[in-house]
C-alpha atoms as an extended CHARMM CRD file, in Angstrom:
* protein
*
       205  EXT
         1         1  UNK       CA             26.1760000000       20.1690000000      238.3140000000  PROA      1               0.0000000000
         2         2  UNK       CA             27.9120000000       19.4390000000      235.0300000000  PROA      2               0.0000000000
         3         3  UNK       CA             26.3710000000       18.0140000000      231.8620000000  PROA      3               0.0000000000
         4         4  UNK       CA             28.7230000000       15.8870000000      229.7800000000  PROA      4               0.0000000000
         5         5  UNK       CA             27.7800000000       14.5180000000      226.3740000000  PROA      5               0.0000000000
         6         6  UNK       CA             29.3910000000       12.1200000000      223.9350000000  PROA      6               0.0000000000
         7         7  UNK       CA             29.5050000000       12.6910000000      220.2060000000  PROA      7               0.0000000000
         8         8  UNK       CA             29.8210000000       10.0660000000      217.4740000000  PROA      8               0.0000000000
         9         9  UNK       CA             29.3440000000        7.0610000000      219.7750000000  PROA      9               0.0000000000
        10        10  UNK       CA             27.2590000000        4.9140000000      217.3660000000  PROA      10              0.0000000000
        11        11  UNK       CA             28.5150000000        3.6780000000      213.9790000000  PROA      11              0.0000000000
        12        12  UNK       CA             25.2670000000        4.1460000000      212.0740000000  PROA      12              0.0000000000
        13        13  UNK       CA             24.8200000000        7.6860000000      213.3810000000  PROA      13              0.0000000000
        14        14  UNK       CA             28.3550000000        8.4840000000      212.2370000000  PROA      14              0.0000000000
        15        15  UNK       CA             27.5170000000        7.1650000000      208.7870000000  PROA      15              0.0000000000
        16        16  UNK       CA             24.3180000000        9.2310000000      208.6140000000  PROA      16              0.0000000000
        17        17  UNK       CA             26.1500000000       12.4330000000      209.5500000000  PROA      17              0.0000000000
        18        18  UNK       CA             29.5330000000       11.8850000000      207.9240000000  PROA      18              0.0000000000
        19        19  UNK       CA             28.9420000000        9.3420000000      205.1770000000  PROA      19              0.0000000000
        20        20  UNK       CA             31.1090000000        6.5550000000      206.5640000000  PROA      20              0.0000000000
        21        21  UNK       CA             31.3500000000        4.0380000000      209.3890000000  PROA      21              0.0000000000
        22        22  UNK       CA             34.1400000000        4.9690000000      211.7720000000  PROA      22              0.0000000000
        23        23  UNK       CA             35.2270000000        5.0260000000      215.3880000000  PROA      23              0.0000000000
        24        24  UNK       CA             37.0670000000        8.0190000000      216.7710000000  PROA      24              0.0000000000
        25        25  UNK       CA             40.4640000000        7.3880000000      218.3840000000  PROA      25              0.0000000000
        26        26  UNK       CA             39.1110000000        8.6480000000      221.7210000000  PROA      26              0.0000000000
        27        27  UNK       CA             35.6350000000        9.5470000000      223.0100000000  PROA      27              0.0000000000
        28        28  UNK       CA             34.3840000000       12.8970000000      221.7080000000  PROA      28              0.0000000000
        29        29  UNK       CA             33.3790000000       14.9310000000      224.7590000000  PROA      29              0.0000000000
        30        30  UNK       CA             31.4400000000       18.1780000000      224.9230000000  PROA      30              0.0000000000
        31        31  UNK       CA             29.5580000000       19.9340000000      227.6960000000  PROA      31              0.0000000000
        32        32  UNK       CA             26.2840000000       21.7940000000      228.0420000000  PROA      32              0.0000000000
        33        33  UNK       CA             25.5290000000       24.7560000000      230.2800000000  PROA      33              0.0000000000
        34        34  UNK       CA             23.4980000000       24.0510000000      233.4140000000  PROA      34              0.0000000000
        35        35  UNK       CA             20.7070000000       26.2020000000      231.9370000000  PROA      35              0.0000000000
        36        36  UNK       CA             20.3840000000       23.5970000000      229.1650000000  PROA      36              0.0000000000
        37        37  UNK       CA             18.7590000000       21.1500000000      231.5960000000  PROA      37              0.0000000000
        38        38  UNK       CA             15.0200000000       20.6760000000      231.0290000000  PROA      38              0.0000000000
        39        39  UNK       CA             13.2600000000       18.3220000000      233.4370000000  PROA      39              0.0000000000
        40        40  UNK       CA              9.9340000000       17.4710000000      235.0740000000  PROA      40              0.0000000000
        41        41  UNK       CA              8.2050000000       17.0710000000      231.6970000000  PROA      41              0.0000000000
        42        42  UNK       CA              8.2470000000       20.8120000000      231.0680000000  PROA      42              0.0000000000
        43        43  UNK       CA              7.7550000000       21.9530000000      227.4550000000  PROA      43              0.0000000000
        44        44  UNK       CA             10.6630000000       22.6470000000      225.1490000000  PROA      44              0.0000000000
        45        45  UNK       CA             10.3950000000       26.0720000000      223.5230000000  PROA      45              0.0000000000
        46        46  UNK       CA             11.8940000000       25.8470000000      220.0380000000  PROA      46              0.0000000000
        47        47  UNK       CA             14.2300000000       28.8290000000      219.4990000000  PROA      47              0.0000000000
        48        48  UNK       CA             13.0410000000       30.6220000000      216.3840000000  PROA      48              0.0000000000
        49        49  UNK       CA             16.4270000000       32.1600000000      215.5150000000  PROA      49              0.0000000000
        50        50  UNK       CA             18.5590000000       29.0100000000      215.3760000000  PROA      50              0.0000000000
        51        51  UNK       CA             17.2660000000       27.2060000000      212.3070000000  PROA      51              0.0000000000
        52        52  UNK       CA             16.5370000000       23.4790000000      212.2150000000  PROA      52              0.0000000000
        53        53  UNK       CA             16.4170000000       21.9000000000      215.6940000000  PROA      53              0.0000000000
        54        54  UNK       CA             16.8660000000       18.1170000000      215.7570000000  PROA      54              0.0000000000
        55        55  UNK       CA             16.2740000000       15.5510000000      218.4930000000  PROA      55              0.0000000000
        56        56  UNK       CA             18.9930000000       13.1070000000      219.4970000000  PROA      56              0.0000000000
        57        57  UNK       CA             17.6610000000       10.4030000000      221.8200000000  PROA      57              0.0000000000
        58        58  UNK       CA             20.1960000000        9.1020000000      224.3260000000  PROA      58              0.0000000000
        59        59  UNK       CA             20.6680000000        7.0470000000      227.4520000000  PROA      59              0.0000000000
        60        60  UNK       CA             21.6670000000        9.3060000000      230.3350000000  PROA      60              0.0000000000
        61        61  UNK       CA             23.3770000000        8.1630000000      233.5220000000  PROA      61              0.0000000000
        62        62  UNK       CA             23.5300000000        9.9830000000      236.8530000000  PROA      62              0.0000000000
        63        63  UNK       CA             26.7940000000       10.3090000000      238.7340000000  PROA      63              0.0000000000
        64        64  UNK       CA             26.3580000000        9.4320000000      242.4040000000  PROA      64              0.0000000000
        65        65  UNK       CA             29.6680000000       10.2400000000      244.0680000000  PROA      65              0.0000000000
        66        66  UNK       CA             32.8660000000       12.2400000000      243.8350000000  PROA      66              0.0000000000
        67        67  UNK       CA             35.5600000000       10.7840000000      241.6240000000  PROA      67              0.0000000000
        68        68  UNK       CA             38.7710000000       11.6920000000      239.8260000000  PROA      68              0.0000000000
        69        69  UNK       CA             40.9770000000        9.5170000000      237.5710000000  PROA      69              0.0000000000
        70        70  UNK       CA             38.6130000000        6.5680000000      237.9580000000  PROA      70              0.0000000000
        71        71  UNK       CA             39.8080000000        3.2000000000      236.5740000000  PROA      71              0.0000000000
        72        72  UNK       CA             37.2780000000        1.6900000000      234.1640000000  PROA      72              0.0000000000
        73        73  UNK       CA             36.9710000000       -1.4350000000      236.3270000000  PROA      73              0.0000000000
        74        74  UNK       CA             35.6260000000        0.6990000000      239.2020000000  PROA      74              0.0000000000
        75        75  UNK       CA             33.5220000000        3.1170000000      237.1280000000  PROA      75              0.0000000000
        76        76  UNK       CA             30.2300000000        1.2990000000      237.7930000000  PROA      76              0.0000000000
        77        77  UNK       CA             30.4580000000        2.4460000000      241.4180000000  PROA      77              0.0000000000
        78        78  UNK       CA             30.0900000000        6.0600000000      240.3450000000  PROA      78              0.0000000000
        79        79  UNK       CA             26.6040000000        6.0630000000      238.8070000000  PROA      79              0.0000000000
        80        80  UNK       CA             23.3180000000        4.8600000000      240.2480000000  PROA      80              0.0000000000
        81        81  UNK       CA             20.4910000000        5.5780000000      237.7990000000  PROA      81              0.0000000000
        82        82  UNK       CA             19.6690000000        5.7850000000      234.1160000000  PROA      82              0.0000000000
        83        83  UNK       CA             17.0150000000        7.4610000000      231.9820000000  PROA      83              0.0000000000
        84        84  UNK       CA             16.2880000000        8.6650000000      228.4630000000  PROA      84              0.0000000000
        85        85  UNK       CA             17.2060000000       12.1930000000      227.4720000000  PROA      85              0.0000000000
        86        86  UNK       CA             17.1540000000       14.3950000000      224.3960000000  PROA      86              0.0000000000
        87        87  UNK       CA             20.2580000000       16.2250000000      223.2090000000  PROA      87              0.0000000000
        88        88  UNK       CA             18.6380000000       18.9290000000      221.0870000000  PROA      88              0.0000000000
        89        89  UNK       CA             20.9310000000       20.1910000000      218.3520000000  PROA      89              0.0000000000
        90        90  UNK       CA             20.7410000000       23.2570000000      216.1060000000  PROA      90              0.0000000000
        91        91  UNK       CA             21.9330000000       21.2600000000      213.1160000000  PROA      91              0.0000000000
        92        92  UNK       CA             22.4960000000       24.0500000000      210.5880000000  PROA      92              0.0000000000
        93        93  UNK       CA             24.3120000000       26.1620000000      213.1460000000  PROA      93              0.0000000000
        94        94  UNK       CA             26.4310000000       23.1830000000      214.1380000000  PROA      94              0.0000000000
        95        95  UNK       CA             27.4490000000       22.6580000000      210.5120000000  PROA      95              0.0000000000
        96        96  UNK       CA             28.4790000000       26.3020000000      210.1780000000  PROA      96              0.0000000000
        97        97  UNK       CA             30.5440000000       26.1630000000      213.3700000000  PROA      97              0.0000000000
        98        98  UNK       CA             32.2600000000       22.9300000000      212.3410000000  PROA      98              0.0000000000
        99        99  UNK       CA             33.0700000000       24.3600000000      208.9170000000  PROA      99              0.0000000000
       100       100  UNK       CA             34.8550000000       27.2400000000      210.6380000000  PROA      100             0.0000000000
       101       101  UNK       CA             36.6750000000       24.8940000000      213.0320000000  PROA      101             0.0000000000
       102       102  UNK       CA             34.8250000000       26.4240000000      215.9830000000  PROA      102             0.0000000000
       103       103  UNK       CA             33.3680000000       24.7040000000      219.0890000000  PROA      103             0.0000000000
       104       104  UNK       CA             29.8300000000       23.3100000000      219.0590000000  PROA      104             0.0000000000
       105       105  UNK       CA             28.5700000000       24.9370000000      222.2670000000  PROA      105             0.0000000000
       106       106  UNK       CA             26.1580000000       27.3980000000      220.6420000000  PROA      106             0.0000000000
       107       107  UNK       CA             24.5040000000       24.5820000000      218.6740000000  PROA      107             0.0000000000
       108       108  UNK       CA             24.4790000000       22.0650000000      221.5270000000  PROA      108             0.0000000000
       109       109  UNK       CA             24.3870000000       23.8700000000      224.8650000000  PROA      109             0.0000000000
       110       110  UNK       CA             21.6020000000       26.4250000000      224.4890000000  PROA      110             0.0000000000
       111       111  UNK       CA             18.7880000000       26.7700000000      227.0480000000  PROA      111             0.0000000000
       112       112  UNK       CA             16.5360000000       23.7160000000      227.2390000000  PROA      112             0.0000000000
       113       113  UNK       CA             18.7130000000       21.5820000000      224.9600000000  PROA      113             0.0000000000
       114       114  UNK       CA             19.3310000000       18.8270000000      227.5460000000  PROA      114             0.0000000000
       115       115  UNK       CA             15.9710000000       17.2170000000      228.2590000000  PROA      115             0.0000000000
       116       116  UNK       CA             15.9500000000       14.6160000000      230.9990000000  PROA      116             0.0000000000
       117       117  UNK       CA             13.3970000000       11.9220000000      231.8470000000  PROA      117             0.0000000000
       118       118  UNK       CA             12.4530000000       10.2040000000      235.0990000000  PROA      118             0.0000000000
       119       119  UNK       CA             15.2560000000        8.1910000000      236.6740000000  PROA      119             0.0000000000
       120       120  UNK       CA             15.2870000000        4.4080000000      236.8930000000  PROA      120             0.0000000000
       121       121  UNK       CA             17.5340000000        2.8910000000      239.5170000000  PROA      121             0.0000000000
       122       122  UNK       CA             20.2550000000        0.6200000000      238.1560000000  PROA      122             0.0000000000
       123       123  UNK       CA             19.0200000000       -2.3870000000      240.1010000000  PROA      123             0.0000000000
       124       124  UNK       CA             15.9320000000       -2.3420000000      237.8470000000  PROA      124             0.0000000000
       125       125  UNK       CA             18.0970000000       -2.6250000000      234.7430000000  PROA      125             0.0000000000
       126       126  UNK       CA             19.5180000000       -6.0120000000      233.7810000000  PROA      126             0.0000000000
       127       127  UNK       CA             22.6220000000       -4.6050000000      232.1180000000  PROA      127             0.0000000000
       128       128  UNK       CA             23.4550000000       -0.9710000000      231.3790000000  PROA      128             0.0000000000
       129       129  UNK       CA             25.1660000000       -2.1260000000      228.1600000000  PROA      129             0.0000000000
       130       130  UNK       CA             22.2140000000       -4.2160000000      226.9590000000  PROA      130             0.0000000000
       131       131  UNK       CA             19.4720000000       -1.6200000000      227.3680000000  PROA      131             0.0000000000
       132       132  UNK       CA             17.0630000000       -0.6630000000      224.6020000000  PROA      132             0.0000000000
       133       133  UNK       CA             15.4730000000        2.7610000000      224.2920000000  PROA      133             0.0000000000
       134       134  UNK       CA             13.3140000000        4.6330000000      221.8110000000  PROA      134             0.0000000000
       135       135  UNK       CA             11.5660000000        7.9170000000      221.0990000000  PROA      135             0.0000000000
       136       136  UNK       CA              8.0100000000        8.3840000000      219.8670000000  PROA      136             0.0000000000
       137       137  UNK       CA              6.7860000000       11.6470000000      218.3430000000  PROA      137             0.0000000000
       138       138  UNK       CA              3.0310000000       12.0710000000      218.0760000000  PROA      138             0.0000000000
       139       139  UNK       CA              2.5900000000        8.3570000000      218.7360000000  PROA      139             0.0000000000
       140       140  UNK       CA              5.0580000000        7.1280000000      216.1000000000  PROA      140             0.0000000000
       141       141  UNK       CA              8.4810000000        5.6220000000      216.8790000000  PROA      141             0.0000000000
       142       142  UNK       CA             11.1060000000        7.8060000000      215.1920000000  PROA      142             0.0000000000
       143       143  UNK       CA             14.3650000000        6.7220000000      216.8150000000  PROA      143             0.0000000000
       144       144  UNK       CA             15.5020000000        3.5900000000      218.6330000000  PROA      144             0.0000000000
       145       145  UNK       CA             18.7470000000        2.1350000000      219.8300000000  PROA      145             0.0000000000
       146       146  UNK       CA             20.5170000000       -0.2390000000      222.1720000000  PROA      146             0.0000000000
       147       147  UNK       CA             23.4180000000        0.5780000000      224.4340000000  PROA      147             0.0000000000
       148       148  UNK       CA             25.0900000000       -2.6190000000      223.2120000000  PROA      148             0.0000000000
       149       149  UNK       CA             25.9370000000       -0.6730000000      220.0390000000  PROA      149             0.0000000000
       150       150  UNK       CA             27.9080000000        2.0670000000      221.8110000000  PROA      150             0.0000000000
       151       151  UNK       CA             31.4600000000        2.4030000000      220.5190000000  PROA      151             0.0000000000
       152       152  UNK       CA             32.6230000000        3.5520000000      223.9560000000  PROA      152             0.0000000000
       153       153  UNK       CA             30.8440000000        1.9140000000      226.8820000000  PROA      153             0.0000000000
       154       154  UNK       CA             29.5810000000        3.8170000000      229.9110000000  PROA      154             0.0000000000
       155       155  UNK       CA             32.4250000000        2.6930000000      232.1810000000  PROA      155             0.0000000000
       156       156  UNK       CA             35.0350000000        3.5940000000      229.5670000000  PROA      156             0.0000000000
       157       157  UNK       CA             33.5330000000        7.0550000000      229.1330000000  PROA      157             0.0000000000
       158       158  UNK       CA             33.5130000000        7.7250000000      232.8620000000  PROA      158             0.0000000000
       159       159  UNK       CA             37.1200000000        6.6240000000      233.1780000000  PROA      159             0.0000000000
       160       160  UNK       CA             38.0870000000        8.8810000000      230.2690000000  PROA      160             0.0000000000
       161       161  UNK       CA             36.2120000000       11.9950000000      231.4280000000  PROA      161             0.0000000000
       162       162  UNK       CA             37.4960000000       11.6470000000      234.9870000000  PROA      162             0.0000000000
       163       163  UNK       CA             41.0600000000       12.0960000000      233.7510000000  PROA      163             0.0000000000
       164       164  UNK       CA             40.1480000000       15.7030000000      232.9260000000  PROA      164             0.0000000000
       165       165  UNK       CA             37.1820000000       16.6200000000      235.1500000000  PROA      165             0.0000000000
       166       166  UNK       CA             36.3760000000       15.7530000000      238.7460000000  PROA      166             0.0000000000
       167       167  UNK       CA             33.0000000000       14.0350000000      238.6760000000  PROA      167             0.0000000000
       168       168  UNK       CA             30.5500000000       15.1250000000      241.3500000000  PROA      168             0.0000000000
       169       169  UNK       CA             27.2500000000       13.8410000000      242.6870000000  PROA      169             0.0000000000
       170       170  UNK       CA             24.4490000000       14.9270000000      240.3670000000  PROA      170             0.0000000000
       171       171  UNK       CA             26.5590000000       15.3240000000      237.2300000000  PROA      171             0.0000000000
       172       172  UNK       CA             24.9170000000       13.9180000000      234.1000000000  PROA      172             0.0000000000
       173       173  UNK       CA             26.3520000000       11.9170000000      231.2360000000  PROA      173             0.0000000000
       174       174  UNK       CA             24.5750000000       11.8190000000      227.8550000000  PROA      174             0.0000000000
       175       175  UNK       CA             26.0490000000        8.7500000000      226.1830000000  PROA      175             0.0000000000
       176       176  UNK       CA             25.4460000000        9.4710000000      222.4960000000  PROA      176             0.0000000000
       177       177  UNK       CA             22.6440000000        8.7740000000      220.0480000000  PROA      177             0.0000000000
       178       178  UNK       CA             21.9430000000        6.1290000000      217.4110000000  PROA      178             0.0000000000
       179       179  UNK       CA             20.9200000000        6.9430000000      213.8550000000  PROA      179             0.0000000000
       180       180  UNK       CA             17.4760000000        8.4070000000      213.1780000000  PROA      180             0.0000000000
       181       181  UNK       CA             17.7450000000       12.0560000000      214.2520000000  PROA      181             0.0000000000
       182       182  UNK       CA             15.1820000000       14.4740000000      212.8630000000  PROA      182             0.0000000000
       183       183  UNK       CA             13.5880000000       17.8870000000      213.2950000000  PROA      183             0.0000000000
       184       184  UNK       CA             10.9610000000       18.9230000000      215.8320000000  PROA      184             0.0000000000
       185       185  UNK       CA              8.0080000000       21.2000000000      215.2180000000  PROA      185             0.0000000000
       186       186  UNK       CA              5.7120000000       23.2410000000      217.4270000000  PROA      186             0.0000000000
       187       187  UNK       CA              3.0580000000       21.0610000000      219.1250000000  PROA      187             0.0000000000
       188       188  UNK       CA              5.0720000000       17.8390000000      218.6930000000  PROA      188             0.0000000000
       189       189  UNK       CA              4.5260000000       15.3910000000      221.5650000000  PROA      189             0.0000000000
       190       190  UNK       CA              7.7210000000       13.5300000000      222.5030000000  PROA      190             0.0000000000
       191       191  UNK       CA              7.7110000000       10.3360000000      224.5860000000  PROA      191             0.0000000000
       192       192  UNK       CA             10.8850000000        8.4820000000      225.5080000000  PROA      192             0.0000000000
       193       193  UNK       CA             11.0420000000        4.8510000000      226.5910000000  PROA      193             0.0000000000
       194       194  UNK       CA             13.6320000000        2.8790000000      228.5220000000  PROA      194             0.0000000000
       195       195  UNK       CA             12.8690000000       -0.6930000000      227.4750000000  PROA      195             0.0000000000
       196       196  UNK       CA              9.0380000000       -0.6830000000      227.8170000000  PROA      196             0.0000000000
       197       197  UNK       CA              8.8370000000        1.9660000000      230.5150000000  PROA      197             0.0000000000
       198       198  UNK       CA              7.9470000000        5.5240000000      229.5500000000  PROA      198             0.0000000000
       199       199  UNK       CA             10.3000000000        7.8920000000      231.3540000000  PROA      199             0.0000000000
       200       200  UNK       CA             10.0730000000       11.0000000000      229.1590000000  PROA      200             0.0000000000
       201       201  UNK       CA              6.9380000000       12.9140000000      228.1420000000  PROA      201             0.0000000000
       202       202  UNK       CA              6.8130000000       16.5440000000      226.9650000000  PROA      202             0.0000000000
       203       203  UNK       CA              5.6370000000       18.8930000000      224.2300000000  PROA      203             0.0000000000
       204       204  UNK       CA              7.4060000000       21.3270000000      221.9330000000  PROA      204             0.0000000000
       205       205  UNK       CA              6.0970000000       24.8790000000      221.9710000000  PROA      205             0.0000000000
């Protein structure tokens, strides 16, 4: 099982992080270790040696069959479910790594950093590219977005990734986050919603 994630896929998030609205020339792809996956509503244990840990709320799609060099027009055949996930990021560490021109893996791929909610089958979604999602912390909405605002759409991302990696059943794709990221604290209660359906529910410890 591979975990793929997309960076800088929403204009407003790019502005919040980098100070300007821009679209990258190609999708920005990074991966997380399989030990990053956190599922079944288990608690997220905040690492105390990594500085500020921020949530990034994202739509996640599940790959359902083997594929390589997939044309974008056929990409929808290769995923079958969607949910809300959290791409936890050690923000200060990420900044240090970027300043040195080094990869992000330590700041993005650490244990428990890829939280995943309950899956919703695609036939229950009107349109993968017109889907709203949001995150509540302690009962207050802190981040919300719509997949219609993605710079690179799901099918485009799958076509792009499959030029470099063979996609396999069970692989996950985190599609990027909108603006509104922020830190988590011990005892925070996080709830993620796909449209009006709660699919994610866990605590930070």
